[in-house]
Amino acid sequence: MYKKIIASALTAATLISFASCSNDKPQDKETELTTEETTESQIETTVGAQSWTGKWQADDTEENFEIYDVTDKGFSVHFYHDEEGNIELFEYDMEFDDNEHKVASQTGSADDNGGWEYTFILGDGSITVQSKLPDQTYYAV
């Protein structure tokens, strides 16, 4: 009789063990790496988006811009700046120049952009825009 009880207990333990193992989905190393890379990318993008995204206004002019579509590579910007006495809309694609996502410049080079190239430097609550013109500081609106 004890033999039947012990055999039944061992059989039950074996079945439970197999059942718990069958719920684990196998993952290959490539899937694991992709998941880790995606997570890091999403974290960087979120941090960048919180820092850069939004509307920014110059103190002493009507110039302003709105940064949107921030990724871990760069962002897009609607830039309303003075063009011969009129505020006009220009759209730029910017790419990050550093790993900390604190400096971004226009995609391409100054030669690609007609001799102009804007560089945005993220500060504490401000963005300094460098170009051929004197530097201009913009503040979050």
Short mmCIF file of N, CA and C in Angstrom, two decimals, residues 52-109:
data_model
loop_
_atom_site.label_atom_id
_atom_site.label_comp_id
_atom_site.label_asym_id
_atom_site.label_seq_id
_atom_site.Cartn_x
_atom_site.Cartn_y
_atom_site.Cartn_z
N TRP A 52 13.15 68.00 -24.86
CA TRP A 52 13.12 68.82 -26.06
C TRP A 52 11.71 69.22 -26.53
N THR A 53 10.76 68.32 -26.46
CA THR A 53 9.44 68.53 -27.06
C THR A 53 8.73 69.74 -26.46
N GLY A 54 8.09 70.50 -27.32
CA GLY A 54 7.28 71.61 -26.85
C GLY A 54 7.55 72.89 -27.60
N LYS A 55 6.97 73.96 -27.09
CA LYS A 55 7.10 75.28 -27.71
C LYS A 55 8.14 76.09 -26.95
N TRP A 56 8.92 76.84 -27.71
CA TRP A 56 10.01 77.65 -27.16
C TRP A 56 9.91 79.05 -27.75
N GLN A 57 10.08 80.07 -26.92
CA GLN A 57 9.91 81.47 -27.33
C GLN A 57 11.15 82.28 -26.97
N ALA A 58 11.56 83.16 -27.90
CA ALA A 58 12.65 84.09 -27.61
C ALA A 58 12.11 85.21 -26.73
N ASP A 59 12.96 85.74 -25.86
CA ASP A 59 12.54 86.81 -24.95
C ASP A 59 12.31 88.14 -25.68
N ASP A 60 13.25 88.50 -26.54
CA ASP A 60 13.23 89.85 -27.09
C ASP A 60 12.76 89.94 -28.54
N THR A 61 12.28 88.85 -29.12
CA THR A 61 11.75 88.89 -30.49
C THR A 61 10.47 88.04 -30.54
N GLU A 62 9.81 88.06 -31.68
CA GLU A 62 8.63 87.22 -31.87
C GLU A 62 9.01 85.82 -32.34
N GLU A 63 10.29 85.57 -32.50
CA GLU A 63 10.72 84.26 -32.99
C GLU A 63 10.39 83.17 -31.97
N ASN A 64 9.98 82.02 -32.50
CA ASN A 64 9.66 80.88 -31.65
C ASN A 64 9.76 79.62 -32.48
N PHE A 65 9.75 78.49 -31.80
CA PHE A 65 9.73 77.22 -32.52
C PHE A 65 9.03 76.16 -31.70
N GLU A 66 8.62 75.11 -32.39
CA GLU A 66 7.99 73.97 -31.74
C GLU A 66 8.73 72.71 -32.16
N ILE A 67 9.19 71.96 -31.18
CA ILE A 67 9.92 70.71 -31.43
C ILE A 67 8.94 69.56 -31.25
N TYR A 68 8.94 68.66 -32.23
CA TYR A 68 8.05 67.51 -32.19
C TYR A 68 8.75 66.30 -32.81
N ASP A 69 8.13 65.17 -32.69
CA ASP A 69 8.61 63.92 -33.28
C ASP A 69 10.05 63.60 -32.86
N VAL A 70 10.30 63.64 -31.55
CA VAL A 70 11.63 63.37 -31.02
C VAL A 70 11.86 61.86 -31.01
N THR A 71 13.02 61.44 -31.53
CA THR A 71 13.43 60.04 -31.50
C THR A 71 14.82 59.98 -30.88
N ASP A 72 15.40 58.80 -30.84
CA ASP A 72 16.76 58.70 -30.29
C ASP A 72 17.80 59.19 -31.29
N LYS A 73 17.39 59.52 -32.52
CA LYS A 73 18.31 60.04 -33.54
C LYS A 73 18.24 61.56 -33.68
N GLY A 74 17.09 62.14 -33.40
CA GLY A 74 16.93 63.58 -33.58
C GLY A 74 15.47 63.99 -33.44
N PHE A 75 15.09 65.10 -34.08
CA PHE A 75 13.72 65.60 -33.98
C PHE A 75 13.42 66.52 -35.15
N SER A 76 12.15 66.91 -35.26
CA SER A 76 11.71 67.88 -36.26
C SER A 76 11.30 69.15 -35.54
N VAL A 77 11.39 70.26 -36.26
CA VAL A 77 11.07 71.55 -35.64
C VAL A 77 10.36 72.46 -36.65
N HIS A 78 9.28 73.10 -36.18
CA HIS A 78 8.64 74.20 -36.91
C HIS A 78 9.27 75.46 -36.33
N PHE A 79 10.03 76.19 -37.15
CA PHE A 79 10.77 77.35 -36.67
C PHE A 79 10.17 78.60 -37.29
N TYR A 80 9.62 79.46 -36.44
CA TYR A 80 9.05 80.73 -36.89
C TYR A 80 10.08 81.80 -36.59
N HIS A 81 10.83 82.22 -37.63
CA HIS A 81 11.83 83.25 -37.36
C HIS A 81 11.75 84.37 -38.36
N ASP A 82 12.39 85.46 -37.98
CA ASP A 82 12.33 86.69 -38.75
C ASP A 82 13.06 86.54 -40.07
N GLU A 83 12.35 86.88 -41.12
CA GLU A 83 12.92 86.86 -42.47
C GLU A 83 12.58 88.20 -43.10
N GLU A 84 13.54 89.13 -43.05
CA GLU A 84 13.38 90.47 -43.60
C GLU A 84 12.16 91.19 -43.02
N GLY A 85 12.03 91.14 -41.71
CA GLY A 85 10.96 91.86 -41.02
C GLY A 85 9.65 91.10 -40.88
N ASN A 86 9.56 89.93 -41.43
CA ASN A 86 8.34 89.12 -41.31
C ASN A 86 8.67 87.79 -40.62
N ILE A 87 7.75 87.34 -39.78
CA ILE A 87 7.92 86.04 -39.15
C ILE A 87 7.42 84.99 -40.14
N GLU A 88 8.30 84.09 -40.52
CA GLU A 88 7.96 83.05 -41.49
C GLU A 88 8.26 81.68 -40.90
N LEU A 89 7.49 80.69 -41.39
CA LEU A 89 7.65 79.32 -40.92
C LEU A 89 8.67 78.58 -41.78
N PHE A 90 9.61 77.94 -41.09
CA PHE A 90 10.59 77.06 -41.73
C PHE A 90 10.55 75.73 -40.98
N GLU A 91 10.72 74.66 -41.70
CA GLU A 91 10.73 73.34 -41.08
C GLU A 91 12.11 72.72 -41.24
N TYR A 92 12.64 72.20 -40.13
CA TYR A 92 13.97 71.60 -40.14
C TYR A 92 13.94 70.23 -39.49
N ASP A 93 14.80 69.37 -39.97
CA ASP A 93 15.07 68.09 -39.32
C ASP A 93 16.42 68.22 -38.65
N MET A 94 16.46 67.87 -37.38
CA MET A 94 17.67 68.00 -36.59
C MET A 94 18.14 66.61 -36.17
N GLU A 95 19.47 66.47 -36.04
CA GLU A 95 20.03 65.21 -35.57
C GLU A 95 20.92 65.48 -34.36
N PHE A 96 20.89 64.54 -33.41
CA PHE A 96 21.69 64.72 -32.21
C PHE A 96 23.17 64.58 -32.53
N ASP A 97 23.96 65.47 -31.95
CA ASP A 97 25.41 65.47 -32.17
C ASP A 97 26.17 64.79 -31.04
N ASP A 98 25.47 64.47 -29.94
CA ASP A 98 26.14 63.87 -28.79
C ASP A 98 25.27 62.76 -28.20
N ASN A 99 25.88 61.90 -27.42
CA ASN A 99 25.16 60.77 -26.82
C ASN A 99 24.19 61.19 -25.72
N GLU A 100 24.40 62.36 -25.14
CA GLU A 100 23.54 62.83 -24.05
C GLU A 100 22.28 63.51 -24.58
N HIS A 101 22.19 63.72 -25.89
CA HIS A 101 21.05 64.39 -26.53
C HIS A 101 20.86 65.81 -26.01
N LYS A 102 21.97 66.52 -25.87
CA LYS A 102 21.94 67.92 -25.43
C LYS A 102 22.25 68.89 -26.57
N VAL A 103 22.82 68.38 -27.67
CA VAL A 103 23.18 69.21 -28.82
C VAL A 103 22.64 68.55 -30.08
N ALA A 104 22.00 69.37 -30.94
CA ALA A 104 21.47 68.85 -32.20
C ALA A 104 21.71 69.89 -33.29
N SER A 105 21.98 69.43 -34.49
CA SER A 105 22.16 70.35 -35.61
C SER A 105 21.36 69.86 -36.80
N GLN A 106 21.19 70.75 -37.75
CA GLN A 106 20.43 70.40 -38.95
C GLN A 106 21.01 69.16 -39.61
N THR A 107 20.11 68.35 -40.15
CA THR A 107 20.54 67.17 -40.90
C THR A 107 21.34 67.64 -42.10
N GLY A 108 22.48 67.02 -42.33
CA GLY A 108 23.36 67.43 -43.42
C GLY A 108 24.44 68.36 -42.90
N SER A 109 24.97 69.17 -43.79
CA SER A 109 26.02 70.10 -43.40
C SER A 109 25.63 71.52 -43.81
#
